[in-house]
XYZ file of C-alpha atoms in Angstrom:
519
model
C 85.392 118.088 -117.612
C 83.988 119.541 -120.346
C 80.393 118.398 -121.386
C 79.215 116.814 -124.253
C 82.785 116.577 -125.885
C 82.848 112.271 -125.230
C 80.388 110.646 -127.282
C 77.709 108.092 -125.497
C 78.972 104.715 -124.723
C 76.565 102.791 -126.567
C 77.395 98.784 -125.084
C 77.421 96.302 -127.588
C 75.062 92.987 -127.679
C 75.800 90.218 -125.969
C 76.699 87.090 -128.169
C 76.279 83.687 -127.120
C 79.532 80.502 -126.644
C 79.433 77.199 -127.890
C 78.134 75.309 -125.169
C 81.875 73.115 -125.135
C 83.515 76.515 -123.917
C 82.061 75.830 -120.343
C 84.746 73.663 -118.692
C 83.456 72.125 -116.327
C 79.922 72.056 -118.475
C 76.938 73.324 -116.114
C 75.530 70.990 -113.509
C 71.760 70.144 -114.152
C 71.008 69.384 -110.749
C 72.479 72.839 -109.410
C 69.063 74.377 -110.354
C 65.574 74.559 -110.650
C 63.457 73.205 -113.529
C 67.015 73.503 -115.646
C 65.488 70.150 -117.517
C 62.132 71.858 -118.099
C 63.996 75.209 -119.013
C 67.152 73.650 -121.361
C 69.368 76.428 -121.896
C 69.156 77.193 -125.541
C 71.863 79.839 -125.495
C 75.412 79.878 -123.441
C 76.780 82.725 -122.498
C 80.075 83.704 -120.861
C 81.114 86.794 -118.676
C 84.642 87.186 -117.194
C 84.777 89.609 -114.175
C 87.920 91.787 -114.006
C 89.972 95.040 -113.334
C 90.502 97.215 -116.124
C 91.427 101.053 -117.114
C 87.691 103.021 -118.443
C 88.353 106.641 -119.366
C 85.228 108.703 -118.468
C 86.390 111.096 -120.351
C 88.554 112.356 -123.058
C 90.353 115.489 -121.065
C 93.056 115.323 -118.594
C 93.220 113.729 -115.863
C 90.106 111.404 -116.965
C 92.081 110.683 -120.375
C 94.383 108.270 -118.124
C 91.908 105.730 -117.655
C 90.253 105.246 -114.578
C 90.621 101.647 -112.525
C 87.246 100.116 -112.677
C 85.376 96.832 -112.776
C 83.442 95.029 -115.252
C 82.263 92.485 -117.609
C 84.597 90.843 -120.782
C 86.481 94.356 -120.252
C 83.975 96.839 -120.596
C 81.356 99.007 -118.063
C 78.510 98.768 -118.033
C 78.577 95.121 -119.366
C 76.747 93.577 -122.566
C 73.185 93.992 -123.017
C 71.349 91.094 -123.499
C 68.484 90.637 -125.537
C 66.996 87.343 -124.516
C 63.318 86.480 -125.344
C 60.619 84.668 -123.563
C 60.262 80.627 -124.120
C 64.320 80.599 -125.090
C 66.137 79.862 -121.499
C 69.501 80.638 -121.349
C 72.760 80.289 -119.169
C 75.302 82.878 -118.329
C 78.348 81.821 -116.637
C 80.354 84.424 -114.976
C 83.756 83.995 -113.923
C 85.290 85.953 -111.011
C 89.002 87.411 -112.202
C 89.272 90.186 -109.994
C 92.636 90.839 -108.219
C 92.580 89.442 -104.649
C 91.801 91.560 -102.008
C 95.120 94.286 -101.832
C 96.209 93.142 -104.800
C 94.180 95.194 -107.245
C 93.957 98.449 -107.836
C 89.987 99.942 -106.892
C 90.901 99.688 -103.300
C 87.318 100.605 -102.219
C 85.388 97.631 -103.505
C 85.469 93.567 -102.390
C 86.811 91.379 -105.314
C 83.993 88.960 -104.027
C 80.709 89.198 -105.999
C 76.931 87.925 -106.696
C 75.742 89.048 -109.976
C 71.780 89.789 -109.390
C 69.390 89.505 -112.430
C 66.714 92.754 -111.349
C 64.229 91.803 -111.062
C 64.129 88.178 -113.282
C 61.656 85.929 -112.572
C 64.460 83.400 -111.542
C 65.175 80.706 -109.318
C 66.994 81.764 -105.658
C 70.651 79.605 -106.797
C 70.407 81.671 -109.983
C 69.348 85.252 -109.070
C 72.475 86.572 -107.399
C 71.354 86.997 -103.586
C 73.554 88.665 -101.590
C 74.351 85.638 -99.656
C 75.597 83.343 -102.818
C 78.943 85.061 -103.659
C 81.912 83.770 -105.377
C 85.611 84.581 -105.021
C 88.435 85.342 -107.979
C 89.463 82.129 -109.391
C 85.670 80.994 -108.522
C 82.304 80.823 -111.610
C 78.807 81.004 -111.263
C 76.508 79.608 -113.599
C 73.211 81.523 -113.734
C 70.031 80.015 -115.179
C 67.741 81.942 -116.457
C 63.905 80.189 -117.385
C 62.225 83.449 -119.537
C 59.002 82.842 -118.663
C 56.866 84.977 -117.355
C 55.705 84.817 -113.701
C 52.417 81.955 -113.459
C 52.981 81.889 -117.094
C 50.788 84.689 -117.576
C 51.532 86.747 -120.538
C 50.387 89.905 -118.409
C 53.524 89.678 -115.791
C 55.838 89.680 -119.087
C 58.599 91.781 -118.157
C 61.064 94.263 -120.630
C 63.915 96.256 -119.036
C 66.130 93.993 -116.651
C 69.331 94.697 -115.150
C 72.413 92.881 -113.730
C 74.556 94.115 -110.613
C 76.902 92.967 -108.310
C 74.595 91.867 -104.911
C 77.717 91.326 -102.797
C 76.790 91.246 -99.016
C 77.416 94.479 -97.271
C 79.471 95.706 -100.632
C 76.731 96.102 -102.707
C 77.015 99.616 -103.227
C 81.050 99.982 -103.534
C 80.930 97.024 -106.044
C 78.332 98.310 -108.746
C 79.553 101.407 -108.217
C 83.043 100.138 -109.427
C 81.571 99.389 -112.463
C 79.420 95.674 -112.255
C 76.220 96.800 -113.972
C 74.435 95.907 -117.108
C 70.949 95.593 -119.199
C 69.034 92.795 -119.629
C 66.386 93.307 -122.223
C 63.253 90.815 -122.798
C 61.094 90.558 -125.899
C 58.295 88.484 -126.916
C 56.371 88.587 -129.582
C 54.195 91.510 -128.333
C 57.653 93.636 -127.677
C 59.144 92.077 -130.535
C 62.185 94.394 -131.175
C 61.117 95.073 -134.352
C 59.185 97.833 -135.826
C 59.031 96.532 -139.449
C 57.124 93.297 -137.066
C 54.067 92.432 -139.670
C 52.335 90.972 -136.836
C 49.023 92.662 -136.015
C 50.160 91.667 -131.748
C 53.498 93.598 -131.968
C 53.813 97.003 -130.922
C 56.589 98.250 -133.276
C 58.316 100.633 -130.929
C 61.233 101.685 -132.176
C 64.223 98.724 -132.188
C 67.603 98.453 -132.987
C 69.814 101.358 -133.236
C 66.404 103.394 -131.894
C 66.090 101.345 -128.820
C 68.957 102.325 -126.593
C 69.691 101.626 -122.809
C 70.845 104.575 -120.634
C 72.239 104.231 -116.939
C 72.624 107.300 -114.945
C 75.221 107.104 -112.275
C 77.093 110.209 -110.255
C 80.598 109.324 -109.551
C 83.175 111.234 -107.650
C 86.904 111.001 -108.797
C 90.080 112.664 -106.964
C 92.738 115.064 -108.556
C 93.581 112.368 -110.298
C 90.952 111.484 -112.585
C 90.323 108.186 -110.351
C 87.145 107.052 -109.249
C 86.936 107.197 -105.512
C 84.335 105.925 -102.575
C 83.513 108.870 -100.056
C 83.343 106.448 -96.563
C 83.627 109.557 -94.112
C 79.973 111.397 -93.289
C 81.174 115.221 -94.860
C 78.569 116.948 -92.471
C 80.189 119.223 -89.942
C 79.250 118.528 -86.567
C 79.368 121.808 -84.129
C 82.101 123.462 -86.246
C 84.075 120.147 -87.059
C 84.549 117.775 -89.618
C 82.566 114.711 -88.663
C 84.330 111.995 -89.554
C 81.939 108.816 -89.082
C 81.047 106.149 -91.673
C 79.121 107.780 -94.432
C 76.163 105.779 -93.740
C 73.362 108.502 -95.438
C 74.149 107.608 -99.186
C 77.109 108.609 -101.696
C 76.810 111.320 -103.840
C 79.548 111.886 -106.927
C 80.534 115.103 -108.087
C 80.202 114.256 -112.030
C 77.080 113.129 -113.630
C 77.850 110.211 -116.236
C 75.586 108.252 -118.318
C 76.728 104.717 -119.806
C 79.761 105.498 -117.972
C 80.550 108.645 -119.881
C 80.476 112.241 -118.580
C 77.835 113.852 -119.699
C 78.178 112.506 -123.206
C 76.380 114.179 -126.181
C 73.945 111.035 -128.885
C 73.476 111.936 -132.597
C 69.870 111.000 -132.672
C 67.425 111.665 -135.984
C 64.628 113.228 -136.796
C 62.588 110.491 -135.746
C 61.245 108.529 -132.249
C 63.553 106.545 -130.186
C 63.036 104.326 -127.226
C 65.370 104.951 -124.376
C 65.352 103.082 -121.277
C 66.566 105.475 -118.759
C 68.300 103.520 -115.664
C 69.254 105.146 -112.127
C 72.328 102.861 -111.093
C 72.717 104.652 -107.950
C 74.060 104.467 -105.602
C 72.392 107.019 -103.801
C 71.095 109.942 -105.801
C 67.236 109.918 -107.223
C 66.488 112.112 -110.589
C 63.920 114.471 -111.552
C 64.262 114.690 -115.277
C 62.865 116.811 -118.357
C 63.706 117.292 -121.680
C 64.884 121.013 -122.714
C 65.973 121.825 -126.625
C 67.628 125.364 -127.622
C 64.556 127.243 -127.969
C 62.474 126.214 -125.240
C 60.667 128.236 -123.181
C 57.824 128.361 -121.062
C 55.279 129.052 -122.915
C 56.127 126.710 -126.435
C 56.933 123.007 -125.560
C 57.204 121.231 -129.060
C 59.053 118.210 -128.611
C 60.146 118.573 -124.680
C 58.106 115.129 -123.303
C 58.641 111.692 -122.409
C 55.992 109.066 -123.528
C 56.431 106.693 -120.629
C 55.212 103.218 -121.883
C 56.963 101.088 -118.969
C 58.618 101.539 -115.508
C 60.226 98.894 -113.553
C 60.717 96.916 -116.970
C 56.504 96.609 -116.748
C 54.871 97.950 -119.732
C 52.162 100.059 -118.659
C 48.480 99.784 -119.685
C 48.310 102.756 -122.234
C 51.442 105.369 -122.650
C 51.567 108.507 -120.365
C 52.678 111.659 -121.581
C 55.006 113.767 -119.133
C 57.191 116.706 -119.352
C 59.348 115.162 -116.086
C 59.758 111.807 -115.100
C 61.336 110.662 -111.289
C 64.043 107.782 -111.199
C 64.749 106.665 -107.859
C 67.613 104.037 -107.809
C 67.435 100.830 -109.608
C 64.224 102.058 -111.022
C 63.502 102.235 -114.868
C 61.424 104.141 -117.245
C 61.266 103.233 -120.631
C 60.524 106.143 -122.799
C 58.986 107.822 -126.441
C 61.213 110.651 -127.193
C 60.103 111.627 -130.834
C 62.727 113.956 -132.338
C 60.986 114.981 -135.512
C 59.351 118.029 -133.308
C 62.635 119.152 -133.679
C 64.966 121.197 -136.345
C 67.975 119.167 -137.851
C 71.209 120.954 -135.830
C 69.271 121.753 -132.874
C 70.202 120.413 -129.286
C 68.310 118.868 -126.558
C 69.342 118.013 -123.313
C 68.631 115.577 -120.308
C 68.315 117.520 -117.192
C 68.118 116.617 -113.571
C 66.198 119.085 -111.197
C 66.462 117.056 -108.090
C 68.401 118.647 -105.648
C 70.071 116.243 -103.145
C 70.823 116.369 -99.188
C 74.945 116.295 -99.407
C 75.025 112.950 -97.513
C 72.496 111.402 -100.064
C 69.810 110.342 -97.164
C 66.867 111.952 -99.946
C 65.844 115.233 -101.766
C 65.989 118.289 -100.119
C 62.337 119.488 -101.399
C 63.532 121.997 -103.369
C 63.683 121.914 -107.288
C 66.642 122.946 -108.652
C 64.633 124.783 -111.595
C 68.254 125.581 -113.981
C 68.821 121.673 -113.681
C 71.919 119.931 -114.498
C 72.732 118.878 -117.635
C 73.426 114.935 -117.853
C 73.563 114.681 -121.544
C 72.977 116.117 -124.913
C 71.158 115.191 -128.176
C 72.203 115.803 -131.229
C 69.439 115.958 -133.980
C 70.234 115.617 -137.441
C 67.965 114.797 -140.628
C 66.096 111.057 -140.573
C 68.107 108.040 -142.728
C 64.878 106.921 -143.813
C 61.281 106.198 -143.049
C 60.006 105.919 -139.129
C 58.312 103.269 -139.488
C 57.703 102.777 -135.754
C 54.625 103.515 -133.730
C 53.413 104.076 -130.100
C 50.075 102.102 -129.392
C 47.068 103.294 -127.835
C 46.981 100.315 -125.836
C 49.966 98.067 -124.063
C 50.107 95.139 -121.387
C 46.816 94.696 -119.326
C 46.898 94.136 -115.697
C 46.788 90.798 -114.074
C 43.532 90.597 -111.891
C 44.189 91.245 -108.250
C 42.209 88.396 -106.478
C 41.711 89.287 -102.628
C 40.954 85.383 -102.013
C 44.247 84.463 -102.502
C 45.216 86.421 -99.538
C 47.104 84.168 -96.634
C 48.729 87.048 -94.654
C 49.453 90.337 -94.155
C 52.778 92.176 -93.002
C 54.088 95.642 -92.033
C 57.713 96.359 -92.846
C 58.570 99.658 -90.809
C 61.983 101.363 -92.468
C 63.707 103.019 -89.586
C 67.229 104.314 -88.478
C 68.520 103.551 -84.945
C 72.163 104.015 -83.266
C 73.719 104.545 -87.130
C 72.293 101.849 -88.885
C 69.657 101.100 -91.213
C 66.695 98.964 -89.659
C 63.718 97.143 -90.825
C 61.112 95.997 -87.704
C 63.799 97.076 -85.910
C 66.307 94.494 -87.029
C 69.247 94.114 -88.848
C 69.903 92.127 -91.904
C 71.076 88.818 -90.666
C 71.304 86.105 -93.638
C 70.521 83.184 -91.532
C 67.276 84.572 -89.657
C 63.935 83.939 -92.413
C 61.787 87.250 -91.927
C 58.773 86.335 -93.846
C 58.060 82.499 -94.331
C 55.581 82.872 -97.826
C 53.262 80.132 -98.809
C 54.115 79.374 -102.738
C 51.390 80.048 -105.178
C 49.559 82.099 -102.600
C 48.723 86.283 -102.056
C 50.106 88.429 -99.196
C 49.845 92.128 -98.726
C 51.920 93.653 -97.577
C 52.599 97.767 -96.191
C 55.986 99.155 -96.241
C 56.244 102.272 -93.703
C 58.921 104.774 -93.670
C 59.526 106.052 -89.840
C 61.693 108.857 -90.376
C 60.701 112.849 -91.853
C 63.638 113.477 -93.644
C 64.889 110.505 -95.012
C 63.515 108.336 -98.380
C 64.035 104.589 -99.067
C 63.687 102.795 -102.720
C 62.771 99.294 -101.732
C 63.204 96.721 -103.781
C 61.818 93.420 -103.322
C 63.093 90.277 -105.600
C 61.584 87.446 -107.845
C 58.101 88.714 -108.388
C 56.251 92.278 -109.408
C 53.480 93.838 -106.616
C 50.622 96.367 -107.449
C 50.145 99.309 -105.496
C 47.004 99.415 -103.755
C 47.693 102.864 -101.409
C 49.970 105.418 -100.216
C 48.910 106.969 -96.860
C 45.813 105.286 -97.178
C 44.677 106.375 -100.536
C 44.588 104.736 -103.941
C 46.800 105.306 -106.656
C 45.229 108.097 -109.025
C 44.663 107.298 -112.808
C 47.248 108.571 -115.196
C 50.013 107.556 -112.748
C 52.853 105.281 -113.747
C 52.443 103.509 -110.337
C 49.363 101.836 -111.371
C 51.129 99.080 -112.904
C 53.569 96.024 -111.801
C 56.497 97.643 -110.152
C 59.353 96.153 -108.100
C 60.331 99.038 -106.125
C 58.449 101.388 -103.935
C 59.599 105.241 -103.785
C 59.035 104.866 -99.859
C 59.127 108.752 -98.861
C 58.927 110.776 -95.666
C 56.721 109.266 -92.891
C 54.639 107.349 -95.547
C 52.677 103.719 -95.942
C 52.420 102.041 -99.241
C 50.435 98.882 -99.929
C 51.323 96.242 -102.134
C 49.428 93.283 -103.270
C 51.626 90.371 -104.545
C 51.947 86.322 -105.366
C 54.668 84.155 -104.432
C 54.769 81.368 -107.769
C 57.042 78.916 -109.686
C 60.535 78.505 -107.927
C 61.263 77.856 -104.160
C 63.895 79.386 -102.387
C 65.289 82.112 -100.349
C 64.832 85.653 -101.785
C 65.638 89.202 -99.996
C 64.033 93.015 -99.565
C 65.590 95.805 -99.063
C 66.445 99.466 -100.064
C 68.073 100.427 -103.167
C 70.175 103.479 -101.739
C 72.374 100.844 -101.900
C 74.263 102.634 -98.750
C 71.502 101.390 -96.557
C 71.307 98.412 -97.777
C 74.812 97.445 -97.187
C 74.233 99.507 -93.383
C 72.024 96.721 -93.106
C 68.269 97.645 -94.446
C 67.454 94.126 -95.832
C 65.406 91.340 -94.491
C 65.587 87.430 -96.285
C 62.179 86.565 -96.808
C 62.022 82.490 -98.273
């Protein structure tokens, strides 16, 4: 495929349904607080199998089978704000199993809001799926967590969950953004308001999800389930259980599109949707070089949809899966005509277990900017200061627990156990503190771990603190668990009760069964 012929796939806003559209209406009693938290906007999102051409050459022009949301991957973005709850019901309309035609994936799905502060029956647990001809209403407060304006959150997404077909089911297409705003991260940089930021909003604000997918001869998306390492001379041909690498880099579900983009900042919020590969990324234009970097830097102001205390500048920025950075990117460094790219300098182990170590310094491209003169004025800004830290209070503290990541006889363990639905691995006492310290056992492996309903703080890796200018000193929701290492997390339990899970975001693990159900 040749890059940067398709242009990005910019997805379209999500518009709300008049409430009578819902047949049967929602049931009140179904959820949590849904009388505190009236919905005031309805929502509707039909789940089917469709044709989505990656790309405009042969054999991608054909359309490749995929899944999605109202007919389109990745789905809607929503832009839903805090103190206006909302409903979203999703209908399942996938082709029974055999019947359709992405013959890797289960047409049985739970859509998970990552990481929403939302109630268990509405957050999409891997447990709570629904089958075609079957709806799920999800309710969704927007509040943030303890009702402290410091846990407000910014860049959500939605993905299928599904019980042990997690990763072949996103990676068929069920993904999408869920953006928050308030009146801090108004989406607005005209906002008068002394409080709002003014970063740069509408057409200058625009999500990006990075997934590798592999297709056959035939332009058609396919799931690698054999392991491709030779064993002793032979193909070994086991159950890929490492990761799942692609062989084409795609962003919005484009290969390696090119973005017209002015001279002026945007604010992308880059996305990795997996399912296995992490990203190393930098900005590179025409004329850079080593010794003159104009414009080639991210100004990281969030990560994990947290806005950070004050912005960061980097030249590279790491995406493990499921993990987000919102970024500056401020064009006017560069010359109207010139290009700059997105590159990836992570080089992979071919069965996706983690990074090799080595930095692939030429990179691959995953997309291209286009710069061309400025419609008008910038009138957005970058502040000095964002979102302060919630206090971390130690007396709060009811337990501690060690999580130790481990692989044994071909599967993916966590103390040593598999994930079993019906067993409760942590018992958490609501409104209270727990740290807890995630270890990784093996040397060669890494693990993304994700943990749902509520944002932790780092307080050490290996038994050291997080150093200042990092972007892990902030509210995250997943760990980058490397190579025979400890991290320590503080975090609170508040607001809903329920049953809630952990696990890692290679999403190939998690479905080999890394996940515990903590309640």
């Amino acid at each position: 495929a040749t890059p940067f012929v398709a242009p990005l796939n910019v997805m379209p806003i999500a518009k709300p349904v008049d409430p009578s559209f819902l047949v049967p209406p929602p049931l009140p009693s179904a959820h949590q607080r849904y009388n505190e938290f009236l919905p005031q906007k309805i929502y509707y999102q039909r789940i089917s199998e469709f044709r989505w051409v990656y790309h405009p050459e042969y054999p991608y022009n054909q359309g490749s089978w995929s899944w999605g949301f109202n007919g389109i991957t990745p789905g809607e973005t929503f832009h839903a704000r805090y103190g206006e709850p909302l409903l979203i019901r999703r209908a399942n309309a996938l082709p029974p199993v055999e019947q359709g035609h992405v013959g890797f994936a289960l047409p049985s799905v739970t859509i998970h809001l990552h990481n929403g502060h939302t109630a268990s029956e509405s957050d999409g647990i891997p447990q709570d799926y629904f089958d075609p001809g079957r709806f799920w209403d999800h309710h969704h407060a927007n509040f943030p967590a303890g009702f402290d304006p410091r846990e407000t959150m910014s860049t959500l997404w939605y993905h299928d969950h599904r019980m042990d077909f997690t990763g072949p089911n996103v990676y068929a297409g069920l993904t999408g953004f869920y953006l928050l705003f308030d009146e801090r991260d108004s989406g607005n940089e005209r906002d008068p308001s002394s409080r709002a930021f003014r970063l740069p909003s509408g057409k200058y604000d625009v999500p990006l999800i990075l997934h590798d997918v592999q297709f056959d001869a035939n332009g058609q998306a396919t799931w690698d389930f054999l392991n491709p390492t030779p064993v002793g001379g032979l193909p070994n041909e086991t159950y890929a259980t490492n990761g799942m690498l692609g062989d084409r880099f795609t962003v919005n579900r484009i290969i390696q599109p090119h973005f017209k983009v002015e001279r002026r900042k945007y604010r992308f919020r880059i996305l990795n949707g997996g399912p296995s590969r992490l990203y190393n990324l930098s900005l590179r234009s025409d004329s850079s070089n080593r010794s003159a970097r104009r414009g080639e830097k991210f100004t990281v102001i969030s990560t994990d949809g947290n806005m950070l205390t004050e912005p960061i500048e980097q030249t590279n920025i790491e995406v493990w899966v499921a993990q987000r950075h919102d970024v500056i990117v401020d064009f006017s460094a560069f010359k109207s005509g010139e290009h700059v790219y997105l590159v990836n300098h992570m080089e992979m182990d071919p069965e996706g277990a983690g990074p090799t170590g080595r930095d692939n310094e030429a990179g691959d491209l995953i997309m291209r900017f286009d710069v061309g003169d400025a419609q008008g004025t910038d009138f957005s800004r970058i502040p000095d200061r964002l979102r302060e830290l919630p206090p971390i209070d130690m007396s709060r503290v009811r337990r501690r627990r060690l999580f130790v990541f481990d692989y044994v006889n071909g599967m993916w363990t966590i103390n040593g156990k598999l994930m079993n639905p019906n067993r409760v691995d942590a018992a958490i006492e609501q409104g209270s503190a727990e740290i807890w310290t995630l270890r990784n056992a093996g040397n060669s492996w890494v693990h993304p771990i994700h943990t749902h309903f509520e944002e932790f703080q780092i307080l050490e890796v290996n038994g050291k603190p997080v150093p200042r200018g990092s972007t892990d000193r902030s509210r995250k929701d997943v760990v980058s668990l490397g190579p025979n290492q400890d991290v320590t997390f503080y975090g609170r339990w508040r607001d809903f009760y329920g049953k809630h899970v952990m696990h890692c975001h290679n999403v190939v693990h998690e479905d080999h069964a890394m996940m515990i159900r903590w309640d």
